[in-house]
Amino acid sequence: MKEPMVELQNVAKKYIMGETTVRALRGLDLKINNGEFVGIVGPSGSGKSTLMHIIGALDIPDQGRVLLDGKDISDYDENELAELRGNKVGFVFQTFNLIHTLSSLDNVALPLTFQGIGKSEREERAAELLEMVGLSDRLTHKPAELSGGEQQRVSIARALINDPDILLADEPTGNLDSETGKDIMELIKGLNRNRGTTIVVVTHNPRDAEYAVRIVNMIDGKIKNGKENEGDN
Amino acid sequence: MLFDYLSLSWHSIRNRSLRSWLTILGVVIGVTAIVTLISIGQGIQDSILNEFDKVGYNTVTVLPGNFDTGRGGFGNTGADTSSYLNKSVINEVEGVKTSAAIRSEDLQIVSEGLEGQAFLRVTGMSPAVLSDFEAYFDGFPISQGERFSYESEESGVVIGDEIARELGVSPGDIIRIEGKEFTVSGLLGTDEEGNDGQFNFYGDLNNGLFIPLSALENLYGRKGNASLILAKVFEDAEVSEVADEIERAYSADDTAATTITTEEISNRVNSALGTIQIALAGIAAISLLVGGIGVMNTMYTAVLERTREIGVMKAVGAKNGQILGLFLTESGLLGLVGGAIGTLVGVGLSILAGRFISQALSAPFTPSFGPGLLIGAIAFSFVLGSISGVLPARQASRLQPVEALRYE
Ligand SMILES: Nc1ncnc2c1ncn2[C@@H]1O[C@H](COP(=O)(O)OP(=O)(O)OP(=O)(O)O)[C@@H](O)[C@H]1O
Ligand SMILES: [Mg+2]
């Protein structure tokens, strides 16, 4: 068996807001293997997004250890975490989070700017990815000039531009109609199949969850059980 | 990378274009004020210095009496204070190359255009005055007719144009000074070379009457006396030492004399102008400071507005230093654009103001823009913008990515 891409050991995270303390994650263990397609489901507030942030080096746990591609990143400083995100992780958000002043092409190319990669190479790779997500005729459109589904495709292209080891999508279809949502899930599934990218998708939608090979069920900051999906969707 | 920062900054500046332009306007006003005031001040200083150059730094003015010139120099207390100097004493002082004597008296004037009589200041000039010290009188510019003559007995008189109007005379007319007839040979005004007598070291030329010193002596006696002596020092001599020597020589002659060198006059004028310039630049600097605060305010707003964007950039791998650089570039760019526009407007404004000043003074005047001023103003605006952006940019760079992404 391959090395796990992600390994969480006894990870906990709490938010203190004045009097009340919210324990978003309560000592959680999780392994995700290289090339896996994992779906995370669970009720609102169960800690799914918090978990995603910790897997993606966007946030650090209060307790426990986080290993990404075999490396313990628990003690990384802000710059090391940023570097890791820039090189190994791709994020897709429910609200797309595109930069509204930039064109599709510039939005997709943006992560490479921070890696110090030159403009022509950036734009070439961004154009390739936009073509892959079916938007080769929308390169100069600003986010406001795109449909929701198109915006999410742009954000998927952006997440892929650094050729990430792991793609993290937090409710990627949450703001889309079911038909468009299906297209997006197909696109993500294709990435997993064709590129072998490790994928973690948080979703509320049972139909989306069907795409995942393994389902992780979260309740109250803990993993309840995991189950393998039947079949070979 | 810098180019990428610039391009990203440009996008966001354009996106908030009205607010960006208002912020830039704040900088523009400050820079315009500074460039205008400094270039006009410098222009005034330059044209004055030019006059000093024309007069020559080896020129010494000798006045009767005892007063402080700031040089310290030779105190000749105890000597007679008279309103005259013996004009031959100066010729014995070593280091003096040439000298010229001037004497003024208030004399009775009668002319046809004048009812009754007037007592007016008549100045006698020794021949060397106009041959060696012409610049001291700003060229002694004649607008009509010609100068009085040292050659003939009938020397004629040169009259300032204002007095000539009051006396109702023009060249060729005759006036009487202390009963003696003088032909008006010329009027002072603006000559063919553009000299207008505005900037002369003597005083108001428009209100005087000028004749040869010998003619004045013939009218009024007291031969050998001068009320003002001009001296030129040899090029290799130390001007202030010769000036002290002149005071000492008059003291030995029992007359109190005070000398002023061109450098002393120039230093005084310069320091007075310098003080005015510093005061004006200070006022302009306050408006620039306000411009800087405007940049800071805009940048704080930008950081708030773009919190999510900052979160996104961090999520895709931007380091704190890169976010800092991005926002500093943006604020620096606001300053730079403001500085460039302000410098242009300032140059235009001071050229306009220069024309206005020229007309008001009826003297040619050009504001002076050194490359240092122009480049300095633009560079300073960039630095000002960047500095104003430091605090907001630091706030942006320190945002936690997850919290920034959550920001509504
Ligand atoms: N920055 C924060 N400050 C305070 N509490 C927080 C913060 N972030 C998350 N929480 C709390 O932590 C808990 C887990 O939040 P999280 O966003 O991970 O839930 P989720 O499973 O993603 O929910 P949803 O399905 O609604 O997106 C929630 O109770 C939430 O209120
Ligand atoms: Mg969530």
XYZ file of C-alpha atoms and ligand atoms in Angstrom:
673
model
C 0.000 0.000 0.000
C 1.160 3.592 -0.716
C 2.111 6.145 1.919
C -0.940 7.994 3.212
C -1.232 11.446 1.617
C -2.838 12.798 4.783
C -2.551 11.498 8.287
C -4.220 13.180 11.254
C -3.462 11.948 14.769
C -5.688 12.976 17.639
C -6.346 16.396 16.117
C -8.397 18.884 18.143
C -9.411 22.447 17.461
C -11.464 24.754 19.596
C -12.708 28.293 19.156
C -13.010 30.479 22.208
C -15.566 33.251 21.918
C -15.781 35.126 25.171
C -17.605 32.889 27.643
C -18.272 29.994 25.302
C -15.811 27.544 23.842
C -16.736 25.707 20.651
C -14.898 22.443 20.284
C -14.945 22.142 16.502
C -12.708 19.050 16.372
C -12.403 16.723 19.343
C -9.442 14.376 18.968
C -9.808 13.024 15.493
C -7.763 10.420 13.590
C -7.887 10.148 9.825
C -5.791 8.655 7.033
C -6.295 9.480 3.385
C -4.229 7.523 0.906
C -2.575 8.864 -2.183
C -5.033 8.846 -5.074
C -8.096 8.398 -2.887
C -11.396 10.181 -3.466
C -12.916 10.871 -0.052
C -16.285 12.444 0.657
C -16.886 14.099 4.022
C -20.482 14.371 5.167
C -22.134 15.378 8.394
C -24.481 17.908 9.899
C -23.853 21.595 9.810
C -21.393 22.670 12.465
C -19.893 19.223 12.846
C -16.442 20.515 11.946
C -16.122 19.559 8.268
C -14.729 22.876 7.097
C -12.420 23.073 10.090
C -11.092 19.651 9.192
C -10.530 20.672 5.574
C -8.592 23.760 6.631
C -6.329 21.665 8.793
C -5.745 19.073 6.068
C -4.930 21.864 3.631
C -2.404 23.621 5.908
C -4.661 26.666 5.994
C -5.092 26.360 9.745
C -3.264 24.604 12.552
C -4.760 22.359 15.233
C -4.548 23.118 18.948
C -3.559 19.553 19.598
C -2.467 16.455 17.706
C -0.263 15.956 14.680
C -0.809 16.557 10.989
C 1.245 14.698 8.388
C 1.009 15.719 4.770
C 2.682 13.465 2.230
C 4.645 11.875 5.079
C 5.905 15.173 6.505
C 4.864 16.362 9.945
C 3.666 19.913 9.427
C 2.349 20.473 12.933
C 5.192 22.813 13.828
C 5.491 24.675 10.545
C 5.490 28.465 10.733
C 3.234 30.692 8.629
C 5.646 30.920 5.721
C 6.291 27.195 5.585
C 2.558 26.558 5.607
C 2.071 29.099 2.810
C 4.769 27.407 0.784
C 3.113 24.041 1.331
C -0.267 25.377 0.217
C 1.352 26.913 -2.812
C 3.047 23.670 -3.847
C 0.924 20.759 -2.728
C -2.650 21.854 -2.079
C -5.523 23.057 -4.219
C -8.628 24.594 -2.635
C -12.114 24.843 -4.119
C -14.645 26.842 -2.096
C -18.406 26.866 -1.977
C -18.437 30.586 -2.811
C -15.775 30.267 -5.546
C -13.673 33.031 -3.999
C -12.421 34.395 -7.287
C -10.831 37.822 -7.338
C -13.426 39.971 -9.022
C -11.008 42.491 -10.513
C -9.115 39.809 -12.425
C -9.999 37.919 -15.605
C -10.484 34.122 -15.586
C -6.998 33.715 -16.963
C -5.429 35.934 -14.280
C -7.456 34.281 -11.531
C -6.250 30.848 -12.584
C -2.661 32.063 -12.983
C -2.628 33.895 -9.622
C -1.139 31.090 -7.474
C 1.873 30.846 -9.774
C 2.516 34.577 -9.319
C 3.363 33.859 -5.707
C 5.695 31.050 -6.805
C 7.651 33.559 -8.857
C 6.781 31.948 -12.173
C 6.939 34.229 -15.218
C 3.898 35.712 -16.882
C 4.049 33.809 -20.158
C 4.438 30.407 -18.529
C 1.673 31.236 -16.046
C -0.727 32.262 -18.762
C 0.090 29.285 -20.917
C -0.651 26.863 -18.093
C -3.752 28.784 -17.038
C -5.097 28.704 -20.574
C -4.499 24.940 -20.783
C -6.420 24.356 -17.564
C -9.266 26.629 -18.583
C -9.507 24.641 -21.773
C -9.578 21.444 -19.741
C -12.519 22.703 -17.691
C -14.253 23.763 -20.893
C -13.784 27.520 -20.669
C -11.320 28.198 -23.481
C -13.670 30.907 -24.757
C -13.953 32.701 -21.399
C -10.331 33.648 -20.757
C -10.853 37.390 -20.513
C -14.174 37.299 -18.657
C -14.304 38.725 -15.177
C -16.042 36.566 -12.508
C -19.133 38.812 -12.623
C -19.461 38.009 -16.312
C -19.559 34.238 -15.667
C -22.320 31.900 -14.498
C -21.972 30.167 -11.124
C -20.961 26.911 -12.749
C -18.397 28.677 -14.901
C -16.979 30.465 -11.877
C -16.600 27.165 -10.070
C -14.803 25.729 -13.105
C -12.424 28.685 -13.033
C -11.789 28.065 -9.356
C -11.128 24.368 -10.028
C -8.652 25.361 -12.740
C -7.014 27.706 -10.226
C -6.809 24.906 -7.676
C -5.051 22.706 -10.220
C -2.507 25.167 -11.552
C 0.169 24.243 -9.040
C -0.348 20.565 -9.924
C -1.403 19.794 -6.338
C -0.987 16.459 -4.582
C -4.366 16.958 -2.974
C -7.485 18.841 -4.015
C -9.794 19.985 -1.228
C -13.309 21.033 -2.187
C -15.620 22.394 0.540
C -19.190 22.084 -0.740
C -18.185 22.847 -4.328
C -21.754 22.410 -5.544
C -23.441 24.209 -2.662
C -24.137 27.361 -4.662
C -25.031 25.619 -7.929
C -28.192 24.091 -9.339
C -28.247 20.304 -9.375
C -27.485 19.941 -13.076
C -24.465 22.241 -12.917
C -23.445 20.600 -9.660
C -23.387 17.270 -11.408
C -21.088 18.634 -14.117
C -18.712 19.919 -11.490
C -18.673 16.594 -9.663
C -17.992 14.823 -12.956
C -15.099 17.155 -13.578
C -13.674 16.428 -10.123
C -14.116 12.709 -10.581
C -12.253 12.945 -13.878
C -9.316 14.601 -12.160
C -9.136 11.752 -9.716
C -9.329 9.152 -12.470
C -7.156 10.739 -15.106
C -4.552 12.584 -13.044
C -4.615 10.476 -9.918
C -5.089 13.575 -7.771
C -6.088 12.817 -4.181
C -9.450 14.436 -3.598
C -11.443 15.338 -0.508
C -14.927 16.760 -1.035
C -17.198 18.061 1.709
C -20.825 17.845 0.724
C -24.352 17.973 2.063
C -25.723 16.452 -1.082
C -26.123 12.635 -0.972
C -25.943 12.494 -4.747
C -22.557 14.236 -4.716
C -21.381 11.887 -2.011
C -22.015 9.001 -4.394
C -19.006 10.148 -6.413
C -16.604 9.536 -3.548
C -14.990 6.142 -3.134
C -14.914 6.465 0.639
C -17.311 8.421 2.844
C -16.239 9.928 6.149
C -19.118 10.754 8.454
C -18.589 13.560 10.963
C -20.609 14.366 14.049
C -19.684 16.841 16.769
C -16.079 17.178 15.750
C -15.450 13.455 15.497
C -15.552 10.825 12.798
C -18.493 8.497 13.404
C -17.675 5.775 10.953
C -16.289 5.372 7.498
C -17.795 3.320 4.749
C -16.693 2.291 1.283
C -19.063 3.177 -1.513
C -20.304 0.259 -3.533
C -19.622 -0.020 -7.225
C -17.238 1.927 -9.404
C -18.826 5.303 -10.153
C 7.603 39.884 -9.222
C 7.573 43.656 -8.904
C 5.871 43.861 -12.251
C 3.275 41.350 -11.053
C 2.699 43.424 -7.923
C 2.308 46.517 -10.074
C -0.140 44.810 -12.361
C -2.227 43.444 -9.471
C -2.161 46.836 -7.735
C -3.159 48.565 -10.913
C -6.182 46.293 -11.242
C -7.416 47.074 -7.771
C -6.691 50.798 -8.043
C -8.700 50.899 -11.252
C -11.466 48.941 -9.661
C -11.939 51.638 -7.042
C -11.213 54.353 -9.501
C -13.163 57.263 -8.008
C -11.796 56.680 -4.531
C -8.313 56.095 -5.892
C -8.403 59.308 -7.855
C -9.637 61.275 -4.856
C -6.788 59.832 -2.823
C -4.349 60.664 -5.592
C -5.819 64.173 -5.734
C -4.847 64.643 -2.092
C -1.252 63.843 -2.967
C -1.436 65.938 -6.143
C -2.421 69.047 -4.178
C 0.469 68.671 -1.769
C 3.045 67.982 -4.462
C 1.728 70.793 -6.649
C 2.063 73.210 -3.757
C 5.608 72.100 -3.021
C 6.810 72.126 -6.622
C 5.214 75.510 -7.316
C 6.499 77.210 -4.199
C 9.999 75.793 -4.437
C 10.414 76.493 -8.147
C 9.202 80.055 -7.783
C 11.312 80.605 -4.695
C 14.305 79.110 -6.452
C 13.599 81.239 -9.524
C 13.564 84.383 -7.413
C 16.773 83.344 -5.712
C 18.427 82.528 -9.036
C 17.532 85.835 -10.617
C 18.758 87.713 -7.570
C 21.990 85.736 -7.518
C 22.361 86.523 -11.200
C 22.222 90.222 -10.331
C 24.854 89.751 -7.656
C 27.024 87.981 -10.211
C 26.630 90.930 -12.561
C 27.608 93.399 -9.860
C 30.522 91.171 -8.943
C 31.560 89.719 -5.632
C 34.700 91.870 -5.630
C 32.611 95.007 -5.210
C 32.645 96.860 -1.883
C 30.145 99.568 -0.985
C 31.449 102.230 1.406
C 28.993 104.351 3.391
C 29.589 107.135 5.842
C 28.693 106.391 9.455
C 28.954 103.495 11.810
C 26.672 100.525 11.673
C 26.785 96.800 12.007
C 27.058 94.876 8.766
C 27.234 91.491 10.417
C 30.826 90.989 9.340
C 32.105 92.158 12.696
C 35.072 93.767 11.083
C 36.868 96.812 12.237
C 35.182 98.927 14.865
C 36.069 102.563 14.263
C 34.416 104.095 17.287
C 35.516 107.568 18.164
C 35.782 108.640 14.572
C 33.697 111.484 13.289
C 30.303 110.519 11.993
C 29.601 112.709 9.032
C 27.321 112.160 6.062
C 30.281 112.496 3.704
C 33.358 110.503 2.890
C 36.579 111.855 1.492
C 36.649 110.232 -1.909
C 40.417 110.200 -2.250
C 41.141 108.148 0.907
C 40.031 104.952 -0.785
C 42.657 105.306 -3.498
C 45.408 104.768 -0.963
C 44.062 101.444 0.255
C 46.043 98.485 -1.025
C 43.962 95.946 -2.923
C 41.509 98.472 -4.342
C 41.556 98.262 -8.137
C 39.067 100.978 -9.032
C 36.643 103.156 -7.165
C 33.811 105.503 -7.973
C 32.132 108.265 -5.975
C 28.465 109.168 -5.708
C 26.975 112.125 -3.947
C 23.327 113.010 -3.444
C 21.825 116.341 -2.453
C 18.285 117.636 -2.252
C 18.288 120.584 -4.641
C 15.840 123.147 -5.889
C 14.320 122.279 -9.246
C 12.317 124.505 -11.556
C 10.764 123.412 -14.834
C 8.167 124.748 -17.231
C 5.659 122.017 -16.552
C 5.958 122.541 -12.813
C 4.163 125.178 -10.815
C 6.624 126.861 -8.502
C 9.616 124.844 -7.404
C 10.469 121.424 -6.031
C 13.254 120.052 -3.897
C 14.384 116.780 -5.338
C 17.225 114.375 -4.880
C 19.977 115.039 -7.383
C 22.747 112.443 -7.633
C 26.185 113.213 -8.923
C 28.203 110.364 -10.357
C 31.924 110.248 -11.006
C 32.861 108.909 -14.468
C 33.912 105.531 -13.083
C 30.357 104.931 -11.786
C 28.944 104.228 -15.207
C 32.085 102.729 -16.730
C 32.971 100.275 -13.934
C 29.822 99.919 -11.814
C 27.051 99.973 -14.391
C 25.574 96.719 -13.034
C 25.178 98.360 -9.628
C 22.516 100.512 -11.309
C 21.078 97.597 -13.302
C 22.726 98.970 -16.427
C 21.486 102.537 -15.776
C 18.876 101.891 -18.462
C 17.867 104.790 -20.684
C 14.476 104.492 -22.353
C 14.529 107.773 -24.290
C 17.419 110.019 -25.285
C 20.878 109.346 -23.976
C 23.049 109.568 -20.863
C 24.451 112.841 -19.580
C 27.888 113.683 -20.883
C 31.181 113.992 -19.012
C 32.784 115.602 -22.037
C 31.188 119.026 -22.325
C 30.433 121.742 -19.836
C 26.756 121.394 -20.760
C 26.524 117.902 -19.357
C 22.754 117.525 -19.380
C 20.698 115.611 -16.814
C 19.179 112.128 -16.811
C 15.779 111.976 -15.117
C 13.793 109.049 -13.800
C 10.637 108.558 -15.840
C 8.253 109.176 -12.935
C 9.888 112.453 -12.004
C 10.005 113.449 -15.658
C 6.262 113.002 -15.844
C 5.751 115.173 -12.771
C 8.084 117.817 -14.103
C 6.408 117.576 -17.493
C 9.664 117.284 -19.402
C 11.056 115.046 -22.127
C 14.539 114.812 -23.686
C 15.636 118.141 -25.137
C 13.664 120.218 -22.620
C 15.406 122.461 -20.150
C 15.116 122.496 -16.358
C 16.843 124.601 -13.741
C 18.751 123.066 -10.855
C 19.652 125.631 -8.201
C 19.136 128.232 -10.912
C 21.488 126.640 -13.438
C 20.083 125.420 -16.746
C 20.375 121.731 -17.611
C 19.149 120.083 -20.800
C 17.309 116.827 -20.232
C 19.486 114.348 -22.107
C 17.572 111.161 -21.394
C 14.956 109.388 -19.307
C 15.473 106.273 -17.248
C 13.188 103.338 -17.996
C 13.540 100.071 -19.858
C 16.406 100.054 -22.319
C 16.889 98.045 -25.508
C 18.541 95.191 -23.627
C 15.528 94.828 -21.386
C 17.157 96.272 -18.279
C 14.592 98.251 -16.335
C 16.419 99.378 -13.242
C 14.062 97.395 -10.999
C 16.891 95.452 -9.512
C 19.614 97.895 -8.722
C 21.672 98.320 -5.620
C 21.301 102.041 -5.366
C 17.634 102.707 -4.780
C 14.702 104.028 -6.732
C 16.010 105.197 -10.090
C 12.594 106.387 -11.293
C 12.493 109.149 -8.735
C 15.950 110.624 -9.182
C 17.846 113.150 -11.221
C 21.388 112.248 -12.279
C 24.258 114.477 -13.355
C 28.059 114.188 -13.375
C 29.649 114.561 -9.943
C 31.702 117.490 -11.225
C 28.515 119.312 -12.227
C 27.097 118.757 -8.738
C 30.300 120.072 -7.186
C 30.040 123.150 -9.386
C 26.514 123.726 -8.146
C 26.950 122.975 -4.489
C 30.621 123.098 -3.540
C 32.204 120.728 -1.003
C 34.531 119.259 -3.592
C 36.049 115.866 -2.863
C 33.117 114.613 -0.819
C 31.082 111.531 -1.540
C 27.975 110.164 0.122
C 28.648 106.696 -1.263
C 31.809 105.119 -2.605
C 31.992 101.975 -4.694
C 35.226 100.017 -4.918
C 36.355 97.016 -6.904
C 38.960 94.823 -5.285
C 41.721 93.054 -7.229
C 40.686 89.515 -8.165
C 43.388 87.862 -6.068
C 42.701 89.963 -2.945
C 40.556 88.828 -0.027
C 37.481 91.056 -0.347
C 36.585 91.203 3.344
C 40.172 92.010 4.324
C 40.304 94.866 1.854
C 36.933 96.064 3.179
C 38.350 96.113 6.725
C 41.357 97.936 5.396
C 39.099 100.585 3.851
C 37.302 101.144 7.176
C 40.648 101.427 8.915
C 41.892 103.962 6.369
C 38.831 106.174 6.890
C 39.151 105.811 10.635
C 42.727 107.082 10.368
C 41.294 110.003 8.435
C 38.891 110.630 11.360
C 35.790 109.640 9.424
C 33.509 106.807 10.346
C 32.962 104.521 7.362
C 31.152 101.240 6.998
C 31.777 98.782 4.217
C 29.429 96.172 2.820
C 30.616 93.488 0.425
C 28.415 91.986 -2.266
C 28.736 88.668 -0.503
C 27.288 90.150 2.694
C 24.314 91.585 0.853
C 23.854 88.333 -1.010
C 24.070 86.303 2.202
C 21.451 88.459 3.860
C 19.103 88.291 0.921
C 19.672 84.559 0.622
C 19.027 83.856 4.252
C 15.887 85.986 4.207
C 14.697 84.186 1.073
C 15.722 80.845 2.558
C 13.612 81.469 5.645
C 10.620 82.418 3.523
C 11.131 79.357 1.358
C 11.366 77.041 4.334
C 8.188 78.524 5.789
C 6.325 78.098 2.487
C 7.667 74.584 1.956
C 6.582 73.770 5.502
C 3.036 74.839 4.750
C 3.108 72.810 1.535
C 4.523 69.856 3.456
C 1.492 69.922 5.746
C -0.795 69.521 2.752
C 1.392 66.658 1.574
C 1.086 65.091 5.003
C -2.674 65.321 4.660
C -2.288 63.584 1.298
C -0.313 60.836 3.003
C -3.022 60.379 5.608
C -5.482 60.100 2.731
C -3.415 57.279 1.273
C -3.312 55.552 4.640
C -7.067 55.859 5.039
C -7.692 54.473 1.570
C -5.337 51.591 2.187
C -7.000 50.685 5.493
C -10.336 50.666 3.695
C -8.836 48.567 0.927
C -7.514 46.018 3.412
C -10.952 45.733 5.003
C -12.740 45.480 1.674
C -10.326 42.943 0.324
C -9.997 40.794 3.411
C -11.492 37.822 1.584
C -9.219 38.426 -1.359
C -6.251 38.388 1.003
C -7.567 35.113 2.425
C -7.787 33.669 -1.093
C -4.264 34.742 -1.932
C -2.980 33.171 1.248
C -4.951 29.992 0.528
C -3.239 29.675 -2.835
C 0.210 30.114 -1.311
C 0.911 33.846 -0.855
C 3.357 34.446 1.979
C 2.952 37.277 4.477
C 5.822 39.182 2.886
C 4.192 38.941 -0.514
C 0.896 40.352 0.759
C 2.858 43.119 2.452
C 4.698 43.848 -0.792
C 1.471 43.885 -2.753
C -0.183 46.476 -0.530
C 2.969 48.566 -0.244
C 3.207 48.606 -4.030
C -0.373 49.750 -4.213
C 0.068 52.603 -1.770
C 3.402 53.521 -3.322
C 1.700 53.589 -6.701
C -0.981 55.969 -5.375
C 1.811 58.219 -4.136
C 3.792 57.899 -7.358
C 0.876 58.726 -9.633
C -0.067 61.637 -7.361
C 3.543 62.804 -7.359
C 3.888 62.628 -11.127
C 0.649 64.493 -11.756
C 1.376 66.966 -8.964
C 4.804 67.679 -10.409
C 3.345 68.303 -13.859
C 0.610 70.543 -12.482
C 3.156 72.287 -10.263
C 5.426 72.999 -13.240
C 2.501 74.334 -15.248
C 1.244 76.418 -12.361
C 4.600 77.986 -11.619
C 5.170 78.815 -15.293
C 1.804 80.588 -15.233
C 2.621 82.248 -11.941
C 6.021 83.186 -13.368
C 4.341 85.060 -16.211
C 2.094 86.790 -13.736
C 5.079 87.755 -11.596
C 6.938 88.974 -14.680
C 4.033 91.203 -15.540
C 3.560 92.435 -12.007
C 7.239 93.288 -11.629
C 7.584 94.157 -15.295
C 10.809 92.193 -15.110
C 11.601 88.923 -16.823
C 11.177 86.077 -14.363
C 11.417 82.341 -14.850
C 10.726 79.792 -12.128
C 13.572 77.361 -11.717
C 13.037 73.592 -11.862
C 16.183 71.667 -11.236
C 16.067 67.973 -12.136
C 16.596 67.435 -8.417
C 13.298 69.148 -7.619
C 11.299 67.240 -10.231
C 12.790 63.803 -9.594
C 12.886 64.506 -5.870
C 9.190 65.426 -5.774
C 8.176 62.260 -7.618
C 10.487 60.001 -5.621
C 9.357 61.607 -2.386
C 5.691 61.027 -3.250
C 6.407 57.364 -3.923
C 8.154 57.040 -0.570
C 5.354 58.969 1.147
C 2.754 56.659 -0.388
C 4.702 53.576 0.625
C 5.231 54.795 4.170
C 1.551 55.662 4.475
C 0.797 52.113 3.398
C 3.074 50.377 5.897
C 0.557 50.021 8.719
C -2.390 48.915 6.547
C -0.156 46.541 4.578
C 1.173 45.015 7.773
C -2.359 44.505 8.989
C -3.196 42.781 5.695
C -0.151 40.532 5.800
C -0.895 39.361 9.331
C -4.469 38.282 8.691
C -5.163 34.636 9.483
C -6.129 32.955 6.208
C -9.156 31.109 7.583
C -10.542 34.197 9.291
C -9.897 36.303 6.207
C -11.801 33.802 4.052
C -14.678 33.831 6.500
C -14.907 37.663 6.445
C -18.117 39.003 4.935
N -13.683 31.272 13.542
C -14.575 30.659 14.319
N -14.913 31.228 15.484
C -15.782 30.623 16.281
N -16.380 29.485 16.025
C -16.089 28.864 14.883
C -15.169 29.423 13.961
N -15.069 28.587 12.917
C -15.898 27.571 13.157
N -16.511 27.723 14.335
C -17.441 26.795 14.942
O -16.881 25.525 14.850
C -17.864 24.591 14.530
C -17.469 23.814 13.297
O -17.480 24.704 12.186
P -17.279 24.223 10.698
O -17.313 25.400 9.855
O -16.088 23.353 10.633
O -18.596 23.352 10.461
P -19.081 22.662 9.126
O -19.205 21.223 9.463
O -18.237 23.029 8.015
O -20.526 23.285 8.979
P -21.289 23.627 7.632
O -21.791 22.317 7.097
O -22.440 24.471 8.086
O -20.357 24.293 6.747
C -19.160 25.332 14.360
O -19.929 25.194 15.533
C -18.736 26.760 14.174
O -19.676 27.616 14.753
Mg -18.449 24.193 6.263
